[in-house]
Amino acid sequence: SRPRYDYDLVVLGGGSAGLACAKEAAGCGARVLCFDYVKPTPVGTKWGIGGTCVNVGCIPKKLMHQASLLGEAVHEAVAYGWNVDDQNLRPDWRKLVRSVQNHIKSVNWVTRVDLRDKKVEYVNSMCSFRDSHTIEYVAMPGAENRQVTSEYVVVAVGGRPRYPDIPGAVELGITSDDIFSYEREPGRTLVVGAGYVGLECACFLKGLGYEPTVMVRSIVLRGFDRQMSELLAAMMTERGIPFLGTTIPKAVERQADGRLLVRYHNTTTQKDGSDVFDTVLWAIGRKGLIEDLNLEAAGVKTHDDKIVVDGAEATSVPHIFAVGDIIYGRPELTPVAILSGRLLARRLFAGSTQLMDYADVATTVFTPLEYSCVGMSEETAIELRGADNIEVFHGYYKPTEFFIPQKSVRHCYLKAVAEVSGDQKILGLHYIGPVAGEVIQGFAAALKSGLTVKTLLNTVGIHPTTAEEFTRLSITKRSGRDPTPAS
Ligand code: FAD
Ligand code: NA7
């Protein structure tokens, strides 16, 4: 018999979440259509399929991070005996951007081939709801709208950077959507916002030899462990990145010489100030892309600019689901988007009942000493369990490879937040140091398996690594003992 709908599943958005869901569903035998369209940024940046992570997020960010770490490594190499001239070291920004963009284009290409192989239909158009089973899109500019119907719809439209509502912000500023393909050298850059995106951008710019300044409205890294966040900020300060604390931007103006005059206000001192920059980069958070979806026509409930879902990612309309950054109150991370999209497809088309577990997701801030964590912050543990019921093990440490180039070890620190009684179940692990993500990933699996302090301290370390420091955590905060190593 003729199917009731054109498709079993239509996915709105071809990013981490949408692609994972679409491919898995097609693999389960469903007839799947995926829409993806990127609206250009105010300065005209646009990109191909794959969403934020591939084009303007994780991937180009990690590559720029690596580029900046390599600059530092050249100086270290000299200390290790390499005969390289590290005096006139300068990056070729355009070459870096070209290399990064070439990699992205190859990923875009592979993504399209993969969709074809997996029999997911792809339409490069903006789309919206006409009713709860009908999606409308423009096939070609100027042409009439087309419609498709689907039994299930998955909304995976992600988000885009916000701009502050001040004069000059949109016309003269850029965001993370632009920086990875920016033609011009960034030069002296004001980074506004101290979330992880702002800090990461400031750090790779610094590592590449530019002069970033970070403007902080309140605190750095809201939502992360406070002690670790402050330590990270201190590390950045030591590396020569200035912070403008408790300051908000007021206006951006282009000067006669082409540079940008930024006026700002310090909310503590109540003083106004201004400074001149070559580039202003807004990193003040992201907004969910619900405005073009016509969600009212489908009856999907929203909260702020996000979509509200239940534990099975269902929206207020039972056959419409949402996954990835667009859902309210969940971690905005690519692996979260991918796994939740995949599990959803298996529930819809393969009889699975497995739900996404959003708890204890590890994450990393890619600053030059990286910060990675999994589980609870110290504050959260105290709030949920009470200070008397938790024990915090901590220590500073000295990575072996830091000695020869005499790198600062001042901010190499880690801690385990645990229950105080019994075998001391670990609630959170926090690490600042080299390759933090690589260090924490395995511990995240251990934590999800119920890791205790007893097991951790019975684990034999791998020597000489920095990860082994977790197996040597013997000092508790409660003891008041000095957590700095003797040698
Ligand atoms: P997206 O990847 O944003 O995909 C949504 C897609 O839908 C986009 O292509 C969008 O253009 C399209 N779309 C939107 N509306 C419509 C419409 N109406 N019609 C058709 N198409 C539409 N995460 C990590 O895990 N690790 C990191 O290191 C990391 N670094 C990051 C660095 C930066 C600078 C940024 C901005 C993000 C980073 N993230 C990182 C977060 C990660 O990129 C996101 O969590 C992830 O991309 C979310 O995937 P998504 O599928 O929900 O949305
Ligand atoms: P975040 O983590 O939301 O951080 C945004 C930062 O920008 C944060 O420091 C904010 O300070 C600051 N902010 C927000 N609005 C303003 C205005 N209007 N002026 C100045 N500063 C401002 O966003 P990211 O882009 O780093 O990360 C994107 C998402 O990925 C994020 O939502 C995470 O969940 C994952 P505040 O602390 O609010 O005072």
mmCIF file of N, CA and C and ligand atoms in Angstrom, residues 164 192-198 217-219 222 248-249 283-286 332, ligand 2:
data_model
loop_
_atom_site.group_PDB
_atom_site.id
_atom_site.type_symbol
_atom_site.label_atom_id
_atom_site.label_comp_id
_atom_site.label_asym_id
_atom_site.label_seq_id
_atom_site.Cartn_x
_atom_site.Cartn_y
_atom_site.Cartn_z
ATOM 1 N N PRO A 164 25.888 41.338 20.857
ATOM 2 C CA PRO A 164 25.299 42.232 21.857
ATOM 3 C C PRO A 164 24.489 43.322 21.162
ATOM 4 N N VAL A 192 35.125 39.341 23.600
ATOM 5 C CA VAL A 192 34.108 39.664 24.598
ATOM 6 C C VAL A 192 33.379 38.386 24.984
ATOM 7 N N GLY A 193 33.442 38.050 26.271
ATOM 8 C CA GLY A 193 32.820 36.821 26.755
ATOM 9 C C GLY A 193 33.881 35.880 27.294
ATOM 10 N N ALA A 194 33.609 35.281 28.450
ATOM 11 C CA ALA A 194 34.586 34.410 29.095
ATOM 12 C C ALA A 194 34.029 33.015 29.320
ATOM 13 N N GLY A 195 33.191 32.562 28.380
ATOM 14 C CA GLY A 195 32.807 31.151 28.343
ATOM 15 C C GLY A 195 33.962 30.400 27.699
ATOM 16 N N TYR A 196 33.769 29.081 27.463
ATOM 17 C CA TYR A 196 34.922 28.349 26.941
ATOM 18 C C TYR A 196 35.296 28.792 25.529
ATOM 19 N N VAL A 197 34.309 29.207 24.735
ATOM 20 C CA VAL A 197 34.622 29.643 23.370
ATOM 21 C C VAL A 197 35.513 30.890 23.396
ATOM 22 N N GLY A 198 35.158 31.850 24.243
ATOM 23 C CA GLY A 198 35.960 33.075 24.354
ATOM 24 C C GLY A 198 37.383 32.787 24.814
ATOM 25 N N ARG A 217 32.221 39.834 31.754
ATOM 26 C CA ARG A 217 31.091 40.535 32.369
ATOM 27 C C ARG A 217 31.005 40.243 33.863
ATOM 28 N N SER A 218 31.138 38.970 34.239
ATOM 29 C CA SER A 218 31.034 38.623 35.670
ATOM 30 C C SER A 218 32.193 37.709 36.080
ATOM 31 N N ILE A 219 32.069 36.420 35.783
ATOM 32 C CA ILE A 219 33.115 35.464 36.161
ATOM 33 C C ILE A 219 33.547 34.700 34.911
ATOM 34 N N ARG A 222 31.532 30.409 33.686
ATOM 35 C CA ARG A 222 30.360 30.099 34.496
ATOM 36 C C ARG A 222 29.918 28.661 34.230
ATOM 37 N N ILE A 248 31.443 45.638 30.540
ATOM 38 C CA ILE A 248 30.531 45.338 29.433
ATOM 39 C C ILE A 248 30.785 46.310 28.282
ATOM 40 N N PRO A 249 30.641 45.844 27.054
ATOM 41 C CA PRO A 249 30.870 46.717 25.901
ATOM 42 C C PRO A 249 29.697 47.673 25.717
ATOM 43 N N ALA A 283 31.979 36.523 21.872
ATOM 44 C CA ALA A 283 31.854 35.119 22.304
ATOM 45 C C ALA A 283 30.951 35.114 23.529
ATOM 46 N N ILE A 284 29.757 35.701 23.335
ATOM 47 C CA ILE A 284 28.855 35.924 24.477
ATOM 48 C C ILE A 284 27.757 34.869 24.539
ATOM 49 N N GLY A 285 28.009 33.718 23.958
ATOM 50 C CA GLY A 285 27.034 32.636 24.020
ATOM 51 C C GLY A 285 26.300 32.470 22.700
ATOM 52 N N ARG A 286 25.420 31.483 22.665
ATOM 53 C CA ARG A 286 24.770 31.123 21.412
ATOM 54 C C ARG A 286 23.264 31.089 21.581
ATOM 55 N N GLU A 332 25.943 21.222 25.563
ATOM 56 C CA GLU A 332 26.066 21.542 24.129
ATOM 57 C C GLU A 332 27.407 21.034 23.635
HETATM 58 P P1 NA7 B 2 28.720 30.753 27.271
HETATM 59 O O1 NA7 B 2 29.326 29.616 27.962
HETATM 60 O O2 NA7 B 2 27.251 30.985 27.379
HETATM 61 O O3 NA7 B 2 29.531 32.049 27.720
HETATM 62 C C1 NA7 B 2 29.148 33.319 27.336
HETATM 63 C C2 NA7 B 2 30.055 34.344 27.970
HETATM 64 O O4 NA7 B 2 29.716 35.645 27.498
HETATM 65 C C3 NA7 B 2 29.914 34.389 29.468
HETATM 66 O O5 NA7 B 2 31.187 34.689 30.012
HETATM 67 C C4 NA7 B 2 28.924 35.528 29.678
HETATM 68 O O6 NA7 B 2 29.087 36.158 30.920
HETATM 69 C C5 NA7 B 2 29.309 36.472 28.585
HETATM 70 N N1 NA7 B 2 28.218 37.321 28.132
HETATM 71 C C6 NA7 B 2 26.953 36.955 27.846
HETATM 72 N N2 NA7 B 2 26.245 37.996 27.403
HETATM 73 C C7 NA7 B 2 27.076 39.056 27.421
HETATM 74 C C8 NA7 B 2 26.919 40.416 27.068
HETATM 75 N N3 NA7 B 2 25.772 40.885 26.590
HETATM 76 N N4 NA7 B 2 27.999 41.233 27.200
HETATM 77 C C9 NA7 B 2 29.159 40.753 27.669
HETATM 78 N N5 NA7 B 2 29.366 39.479 28.007
HETATM 79 C C10 NA7 B 2 28.325 38.637 27.884
HETATM 80 O O7 NA7 B 2 28.982 30.717 25.710
HETATM 81 P P2 NA7 B 2 30.168 30.161 24.825
HETATM 82 O O8 NA7 B 2 29.995 30.831 23.512
HETATM 83 O O9 NA7 B 2 31.480 30.236 25.471
HETATM 84 O O10 NA7 B 2 29.792 28.639 24.696
HETATM 85 C C11 NA7 B 2 28.716 28.293 23.854
HETATM 86 C C12 NA7 B 2 27.919 27.193 24.409
HETATM 87 O O11 NA7 B 2 28.640 26.005 24.345
HETATM 88 C C13 NA7 B 2 27.534 27.408 25.857
HETATM 89 O O12 NA7 B 2 26.173 27.711 25.927
HETATM 90 C C14 NA7 B 2 27.889 26.123 26.564
HETATM 91 O O13 NA7 B 2 26.752 25.501 27.129
HETATM 92 C C15 NA7 B 2 28.484 25.256 25.519
HETATM 93 P P3 NA7 B 2 28.176 35.768 32.206
HETATM 94 O O14 NA7 B 2 28.877 34.631 32.871
HETATM 95 O O15 NA7 B 2 26.810 35.411 31.706
HETATM 96 O O16 NA7 B 2 28.191 37.014 33.013
#
